[in-house]
Coordinates of C-alpha atoms in Angstrom, one line a residue:
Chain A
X20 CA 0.0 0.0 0.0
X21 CA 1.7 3.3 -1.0
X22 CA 2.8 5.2 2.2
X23 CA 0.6 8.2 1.6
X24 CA -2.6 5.9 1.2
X25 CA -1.9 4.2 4.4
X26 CA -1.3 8.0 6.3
X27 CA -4.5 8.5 5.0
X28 CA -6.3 5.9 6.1
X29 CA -4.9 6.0 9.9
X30 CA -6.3 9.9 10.0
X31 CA -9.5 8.3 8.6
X32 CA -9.8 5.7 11.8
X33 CA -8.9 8.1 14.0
X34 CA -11.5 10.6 13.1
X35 CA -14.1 7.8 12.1
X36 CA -13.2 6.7 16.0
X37 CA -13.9 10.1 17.4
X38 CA -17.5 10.4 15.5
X39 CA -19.1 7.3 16.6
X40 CA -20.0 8.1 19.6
X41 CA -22.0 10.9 18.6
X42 CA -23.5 9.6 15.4
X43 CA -25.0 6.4 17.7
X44 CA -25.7 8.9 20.4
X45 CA -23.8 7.2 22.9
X46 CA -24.5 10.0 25.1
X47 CA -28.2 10.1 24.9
X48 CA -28.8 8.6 28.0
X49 CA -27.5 11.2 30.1
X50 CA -29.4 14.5 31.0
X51 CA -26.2 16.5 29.8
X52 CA -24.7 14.3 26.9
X53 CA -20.7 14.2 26.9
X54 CA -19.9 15.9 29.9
X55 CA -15.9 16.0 30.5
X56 CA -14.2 13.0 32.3
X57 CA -12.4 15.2 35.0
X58 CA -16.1 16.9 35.9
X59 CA -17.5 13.5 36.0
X60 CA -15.0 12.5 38.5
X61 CA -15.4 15.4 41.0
X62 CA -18.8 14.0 41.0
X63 CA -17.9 10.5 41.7
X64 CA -16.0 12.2 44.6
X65 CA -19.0 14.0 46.3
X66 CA -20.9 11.3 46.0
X67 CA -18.7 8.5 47.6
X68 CA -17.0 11.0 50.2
X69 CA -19.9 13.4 50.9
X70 CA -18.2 15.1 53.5
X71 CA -15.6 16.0 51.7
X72 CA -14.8 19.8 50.9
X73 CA -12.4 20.9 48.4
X74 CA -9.9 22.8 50.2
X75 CA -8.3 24.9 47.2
X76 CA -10.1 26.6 44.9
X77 CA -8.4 27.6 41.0
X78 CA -6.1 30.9 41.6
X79 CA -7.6 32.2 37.9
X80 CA -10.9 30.8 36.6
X81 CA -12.2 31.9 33.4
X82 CA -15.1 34.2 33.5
X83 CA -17.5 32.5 30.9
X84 CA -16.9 29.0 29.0
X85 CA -16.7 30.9 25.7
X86 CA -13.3 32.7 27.1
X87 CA -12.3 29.2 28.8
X88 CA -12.8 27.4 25.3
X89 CA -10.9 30.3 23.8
X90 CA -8.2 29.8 26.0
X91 CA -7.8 25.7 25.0
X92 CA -7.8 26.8 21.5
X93 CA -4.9 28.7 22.2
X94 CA -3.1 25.7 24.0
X95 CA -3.7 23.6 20.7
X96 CA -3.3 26.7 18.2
X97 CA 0.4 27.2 20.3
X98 CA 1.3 23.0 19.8
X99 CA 0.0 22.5 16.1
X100 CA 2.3 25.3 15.6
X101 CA 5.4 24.6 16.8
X102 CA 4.8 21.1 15.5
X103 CA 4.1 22.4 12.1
X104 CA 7.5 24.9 12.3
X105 CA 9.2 21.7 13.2
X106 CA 8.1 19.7 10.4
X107 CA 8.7 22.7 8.0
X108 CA 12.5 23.1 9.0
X109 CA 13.2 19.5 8.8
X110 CA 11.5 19.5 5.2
X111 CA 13.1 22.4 4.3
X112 CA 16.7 21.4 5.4
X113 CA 16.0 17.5 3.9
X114 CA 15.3 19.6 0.2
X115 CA 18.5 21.5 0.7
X116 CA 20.3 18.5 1.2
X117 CA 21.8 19.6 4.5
X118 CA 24.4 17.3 4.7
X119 CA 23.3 14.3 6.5
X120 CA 24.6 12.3 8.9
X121 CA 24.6 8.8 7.6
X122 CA 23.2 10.0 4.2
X123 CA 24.9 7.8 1.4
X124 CA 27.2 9.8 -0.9
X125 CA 25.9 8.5 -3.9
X126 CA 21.8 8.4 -5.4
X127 CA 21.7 11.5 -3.0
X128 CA 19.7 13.3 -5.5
X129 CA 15.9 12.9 -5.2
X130 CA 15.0 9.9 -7.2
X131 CA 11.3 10.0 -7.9
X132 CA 11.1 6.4 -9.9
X133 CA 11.8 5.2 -6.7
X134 CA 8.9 4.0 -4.6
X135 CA 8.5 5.3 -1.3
X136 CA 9.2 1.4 0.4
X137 CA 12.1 0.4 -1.9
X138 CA 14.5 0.8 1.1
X139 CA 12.2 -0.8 3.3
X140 CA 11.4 -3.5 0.9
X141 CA 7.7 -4.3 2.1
X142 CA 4.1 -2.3 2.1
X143 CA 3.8 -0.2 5.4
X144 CA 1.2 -2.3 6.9
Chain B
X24 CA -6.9 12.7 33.9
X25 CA -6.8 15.8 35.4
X26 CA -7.3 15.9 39.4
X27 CA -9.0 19.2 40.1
X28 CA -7.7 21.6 42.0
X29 CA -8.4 21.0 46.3
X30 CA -10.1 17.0 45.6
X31 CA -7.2 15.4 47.0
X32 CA -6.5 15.7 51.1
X33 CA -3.5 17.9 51.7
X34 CA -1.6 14.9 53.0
X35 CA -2.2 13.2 49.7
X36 CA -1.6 16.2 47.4
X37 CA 2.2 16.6 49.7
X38 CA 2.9 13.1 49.2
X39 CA 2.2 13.2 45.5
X40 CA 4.2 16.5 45.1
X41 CA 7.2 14.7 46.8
X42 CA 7.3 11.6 44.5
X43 CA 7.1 13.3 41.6
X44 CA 9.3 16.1 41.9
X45 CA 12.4 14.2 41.4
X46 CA 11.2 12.9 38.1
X47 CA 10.9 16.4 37.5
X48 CA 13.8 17.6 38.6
X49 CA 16.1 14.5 36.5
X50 CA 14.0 15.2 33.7
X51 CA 14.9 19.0 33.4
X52 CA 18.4 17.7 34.0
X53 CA 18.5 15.1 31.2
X54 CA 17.1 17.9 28.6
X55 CA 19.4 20.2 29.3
X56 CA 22.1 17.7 29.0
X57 CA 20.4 16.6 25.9
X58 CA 20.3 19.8 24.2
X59 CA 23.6 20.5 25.2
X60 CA 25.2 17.6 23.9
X61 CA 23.4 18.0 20.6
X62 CA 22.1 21.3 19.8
X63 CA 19.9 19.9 16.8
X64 CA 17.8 17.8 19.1
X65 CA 15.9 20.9 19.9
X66 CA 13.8 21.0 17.1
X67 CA 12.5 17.2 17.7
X68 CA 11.8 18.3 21.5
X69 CA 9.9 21.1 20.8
X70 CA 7.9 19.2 18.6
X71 CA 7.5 16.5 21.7
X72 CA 6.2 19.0 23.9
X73 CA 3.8 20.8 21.1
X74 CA 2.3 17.4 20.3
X75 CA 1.4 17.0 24.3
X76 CA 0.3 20.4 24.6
X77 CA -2.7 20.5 21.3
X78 CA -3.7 16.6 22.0
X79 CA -4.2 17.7 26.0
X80 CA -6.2 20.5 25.0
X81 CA -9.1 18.2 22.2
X82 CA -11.7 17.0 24.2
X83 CA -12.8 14.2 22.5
X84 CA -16.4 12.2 23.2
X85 CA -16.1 8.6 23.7
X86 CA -18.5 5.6 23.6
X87 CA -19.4 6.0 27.4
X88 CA -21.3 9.1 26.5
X89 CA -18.5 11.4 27.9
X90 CA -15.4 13.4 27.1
X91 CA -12.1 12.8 27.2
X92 CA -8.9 14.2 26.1
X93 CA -5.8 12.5 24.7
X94 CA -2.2 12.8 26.9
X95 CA 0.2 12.6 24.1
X96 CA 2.9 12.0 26.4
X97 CA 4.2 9.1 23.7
X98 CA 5.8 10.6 21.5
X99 CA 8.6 12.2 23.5
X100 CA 8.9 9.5 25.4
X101 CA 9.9 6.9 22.4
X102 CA 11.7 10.0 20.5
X103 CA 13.8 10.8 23.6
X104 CA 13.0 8.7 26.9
X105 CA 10.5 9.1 29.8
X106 CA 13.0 11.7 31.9
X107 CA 11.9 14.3 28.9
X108 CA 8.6 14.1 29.0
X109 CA 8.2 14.6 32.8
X110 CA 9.9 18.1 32.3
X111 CA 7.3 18.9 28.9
X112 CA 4.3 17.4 30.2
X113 CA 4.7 19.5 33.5
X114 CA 4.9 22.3 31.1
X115 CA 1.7 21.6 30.2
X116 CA 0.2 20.7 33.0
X117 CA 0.8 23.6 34.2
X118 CA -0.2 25.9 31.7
X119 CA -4.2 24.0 32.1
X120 CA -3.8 24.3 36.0
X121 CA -3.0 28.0 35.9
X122 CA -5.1 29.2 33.2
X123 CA -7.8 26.6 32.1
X124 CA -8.6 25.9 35.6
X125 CA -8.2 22.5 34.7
X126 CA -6.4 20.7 37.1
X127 CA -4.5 22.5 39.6
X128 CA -1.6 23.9 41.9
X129 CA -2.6 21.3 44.7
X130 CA -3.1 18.2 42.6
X131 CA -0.2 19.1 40.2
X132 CA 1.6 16.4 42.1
X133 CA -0.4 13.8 41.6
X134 CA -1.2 14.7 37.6
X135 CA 2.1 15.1 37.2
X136 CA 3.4 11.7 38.4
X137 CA 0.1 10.0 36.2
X138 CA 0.4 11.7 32.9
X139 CA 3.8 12.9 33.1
X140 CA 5.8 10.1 34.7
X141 CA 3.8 7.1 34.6
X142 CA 2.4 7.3 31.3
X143 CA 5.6 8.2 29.6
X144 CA 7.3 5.1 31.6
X145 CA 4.5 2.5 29.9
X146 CA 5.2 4.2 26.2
X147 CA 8.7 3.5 26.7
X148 CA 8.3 -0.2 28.2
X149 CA 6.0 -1.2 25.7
X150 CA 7.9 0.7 22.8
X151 CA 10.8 -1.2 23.7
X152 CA 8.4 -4.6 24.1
X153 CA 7.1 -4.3 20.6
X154 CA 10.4 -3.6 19.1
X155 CA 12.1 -6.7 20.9
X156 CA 9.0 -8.9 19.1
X157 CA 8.8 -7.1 15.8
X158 CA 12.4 -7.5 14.7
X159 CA 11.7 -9.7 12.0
X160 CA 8.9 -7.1 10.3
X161 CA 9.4 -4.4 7.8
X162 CA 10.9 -1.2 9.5
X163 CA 8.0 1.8 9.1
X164 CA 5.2 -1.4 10.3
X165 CA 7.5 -2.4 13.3
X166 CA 8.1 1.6 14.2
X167 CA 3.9 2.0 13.5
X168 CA 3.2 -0.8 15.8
X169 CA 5.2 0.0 18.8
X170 CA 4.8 3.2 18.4
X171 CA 0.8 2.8 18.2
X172 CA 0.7 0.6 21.3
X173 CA 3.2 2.7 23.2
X174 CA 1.0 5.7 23.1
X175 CA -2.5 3.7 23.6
X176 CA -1.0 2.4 26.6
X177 CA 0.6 5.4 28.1
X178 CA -2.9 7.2 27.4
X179 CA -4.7 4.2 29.4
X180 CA -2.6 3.9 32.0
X181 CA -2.2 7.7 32.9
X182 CA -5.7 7.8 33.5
X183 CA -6.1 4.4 35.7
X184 CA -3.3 6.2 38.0
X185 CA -5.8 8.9 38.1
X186 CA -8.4 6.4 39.6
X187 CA -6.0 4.6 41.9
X188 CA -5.4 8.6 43.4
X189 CA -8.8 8.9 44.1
X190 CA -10.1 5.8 45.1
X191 CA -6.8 5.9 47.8
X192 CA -7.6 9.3 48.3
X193 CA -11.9 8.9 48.8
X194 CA -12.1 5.3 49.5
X195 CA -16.1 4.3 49.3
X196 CA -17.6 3.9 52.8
X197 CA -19.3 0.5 51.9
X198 CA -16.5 -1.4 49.6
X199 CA -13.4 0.7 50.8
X200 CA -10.8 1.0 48.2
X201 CA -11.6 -1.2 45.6
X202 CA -15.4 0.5 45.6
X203 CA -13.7 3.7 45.0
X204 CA -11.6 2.6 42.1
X205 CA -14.5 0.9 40.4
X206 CA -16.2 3.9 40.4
X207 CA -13.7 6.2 39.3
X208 CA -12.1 3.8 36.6
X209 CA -15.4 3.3 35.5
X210 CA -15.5 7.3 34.7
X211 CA -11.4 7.3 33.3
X212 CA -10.5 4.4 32.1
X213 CA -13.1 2.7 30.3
X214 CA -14.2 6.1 28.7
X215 CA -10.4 6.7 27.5
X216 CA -10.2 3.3 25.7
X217 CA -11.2 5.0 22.3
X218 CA -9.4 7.8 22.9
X219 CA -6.1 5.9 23.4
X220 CA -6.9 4.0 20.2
X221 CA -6.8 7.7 18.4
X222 CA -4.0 8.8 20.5
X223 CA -2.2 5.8 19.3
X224 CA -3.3 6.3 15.5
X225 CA -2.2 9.9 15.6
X226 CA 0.9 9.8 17.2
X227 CA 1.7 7.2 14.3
X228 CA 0.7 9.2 12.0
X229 CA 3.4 12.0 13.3
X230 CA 5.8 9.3 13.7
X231 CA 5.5 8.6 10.4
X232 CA 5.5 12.2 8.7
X233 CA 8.9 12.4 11.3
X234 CA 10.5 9.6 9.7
X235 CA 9.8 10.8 6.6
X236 CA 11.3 14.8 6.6
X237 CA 13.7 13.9 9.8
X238 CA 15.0 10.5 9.3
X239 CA 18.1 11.2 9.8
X240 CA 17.2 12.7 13.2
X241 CA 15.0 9.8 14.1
X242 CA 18.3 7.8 13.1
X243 CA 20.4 10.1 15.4
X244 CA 18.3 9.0 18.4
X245 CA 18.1 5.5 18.0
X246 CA 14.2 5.6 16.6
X247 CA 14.8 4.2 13.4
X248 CA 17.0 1.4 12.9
X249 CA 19.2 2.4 10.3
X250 CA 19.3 0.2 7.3
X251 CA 22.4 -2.4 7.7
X252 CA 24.8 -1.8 4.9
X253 CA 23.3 1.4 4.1
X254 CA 22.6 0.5 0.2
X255 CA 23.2 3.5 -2.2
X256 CA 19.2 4.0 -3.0
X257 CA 18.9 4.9 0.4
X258 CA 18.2 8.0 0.3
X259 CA 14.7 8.7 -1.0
X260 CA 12.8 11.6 -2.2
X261 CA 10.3 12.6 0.3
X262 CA 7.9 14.5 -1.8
X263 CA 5.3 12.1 -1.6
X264 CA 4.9 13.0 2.5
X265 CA 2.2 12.2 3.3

């Protein structure tokens, strides 16, 4: 299976993976469908330790859940890019042909008859 | 996975701070050292820590009828070792405790030593399990499978640490600590099952896109095995990155 195909098809589980649930409505059952893990647990806690009172509250709590959702859109906006930076530079520098540490001196130059497994010598899955 | 902020007694949140500040501390250590010794690393690391910071922040709904998020602690750990990732996923746990309210100061202890030190410690045991058994397979399938299971299992087992906390930490009046972990594993782990299944797929997928633009890196640190007498078709054209 070319390599590309088979990226392809791993975003396509993933994703396929992360709709189920809410195409078979696995949340239907609940009064307040997919509620978040960690909220569920401080549940669990008051209701198998009823006495128990949190003794900390957050230092900073965002005002409204539109500003809180905001701010984890920020987290993920900050990683996808550095990751994509990352992934640029190394692209960028493998085109260049920055010279590379164990690169073999000769068939260096890009040889696009060459099928993505021929050094590997078998389909990626 | 995330404890939030004042559920865990004092005396547990202390205890947790104290075991996992020494991960902590070593892991800090072993990335400096690590950048120092080879500057070019950096680039690989950051990437580490970005992938754990936007797979900690999707919230992702499972087939219990809740949310969950990824912890995307695997990567680092295969690309450069568990220390590492005890120092980045600290980074961001702290971040989500600080300004997400997600989490917190007094349970960054115990989050820590789940999703920062356990979880990184399974990705690497297993990562180095399903390379021992895939020897024989093609290269990028053997990579894809450890690398898959590594990150499942980290994801899994960062979150049944979570429940083990708090059952130790609210132990059920009527079945005592096994009650408790019922109950909370029944919230964590079961509903993160899925997720660690994605969490695996995608970090795979990065893996892959990795060993295609930074091979040589991945070679550098040991990731990729590099091809015994390196024949002279080697090197490849990576336009087709997919």
């Amino acid at each position: 299976m070319p390599r590309t195909l088979t990226t392809w098809l791993l975003i396509a589980a993933a994703a396929a993976i992360a709709v189920l649930p809410v195409l078979i409505g696995a949340g239907d059952h609940l009064r307040e469908p997919f509620p978040g893990a960690d909220a569920e647990a401080e549940e669990a806690v008051q209701r198998i330790d009823p006495g128990y009172e949190p003794w900390f509250t957050p230092l900073y709590e965002a005002p409204s859940s539109e500003i809180e959702s905001g701010l984890f859109a920020l987290q993920a906006a900050i990683g996808a890019g550095v990751i994509g930076y990352c992934l640029g530079v190394l692209r960028t520098r493998r085109r260049l042909g920055r010279p590379a540490v164990d690169a073999a001196p000769s068939g260096a130059a890009p040889a696009p008859g060459a099928g993505p497994e021929a050094e590997r010598g078998g389909p990626a899955r | 996975m995330h404890i939030a902020e004042g559920f865990l007694p004092w005396q547990h949140a202390a205890a947790w701070t104290a075991a996992a500040a020494p991960f902590v501390a070593h892991g800090i250590r072993t990335m400096t050292l690590a950048v120092r010794a080879d500057p070019d690393s950096k680039l690989l690391l950051g990437a580490s820590g970005a992938f754990c910071f936007v797979l900690s922040a999707l919230k992702i709904p499972s087939i219990t009828g809740s949310c969950s998020h990824p912890t995307g602690v695997g990567l680092g750990a295969v690309l450069f070792r568990p220390p590492v990732m005890a120092a980045l996923g600290t980074v961001t746990l702290l971040f989500q405790a600080l300004l997400l309210a997600h989490g917190g100061l007094t349970t960054l202890g115990a989050n820590v030593f789940s999703m920062a030190v356990v979880g990184p410690w399974a990705a690497y045991g297993t990562y180095r399990a399903v390379r021992a058994l895939t020897r024989s397979l093609p290269e990028t399938t053997a990579l894809g499978l450890a690398v898959f299971f590594a990150s499942a299992l980290a994801s899994v087992s960062a979150y049944t640490v979570t429940s083990l906390q708090l059952a130790l930490a609210h132990p059920d009046p009527a079945d005592g600590f096994l009650g408790a972990f019922a109950a909370f594993a029944a919230v964590f782990s079961l509903t993160q099952i899925p997720l660690a299944v994605i969490e695996g797929l995608v970090t795979v997928v990065v893996v892959r896109l990795l060993s295609t633009v930074g091979r040589d890196d991945l070679r550098r640190l040991g990731v990729l095995r590099s091809p015994d007498p390196a024949p002279a078709a080697a090197h490849r054209t990576d336009e087709k990155a997919g």
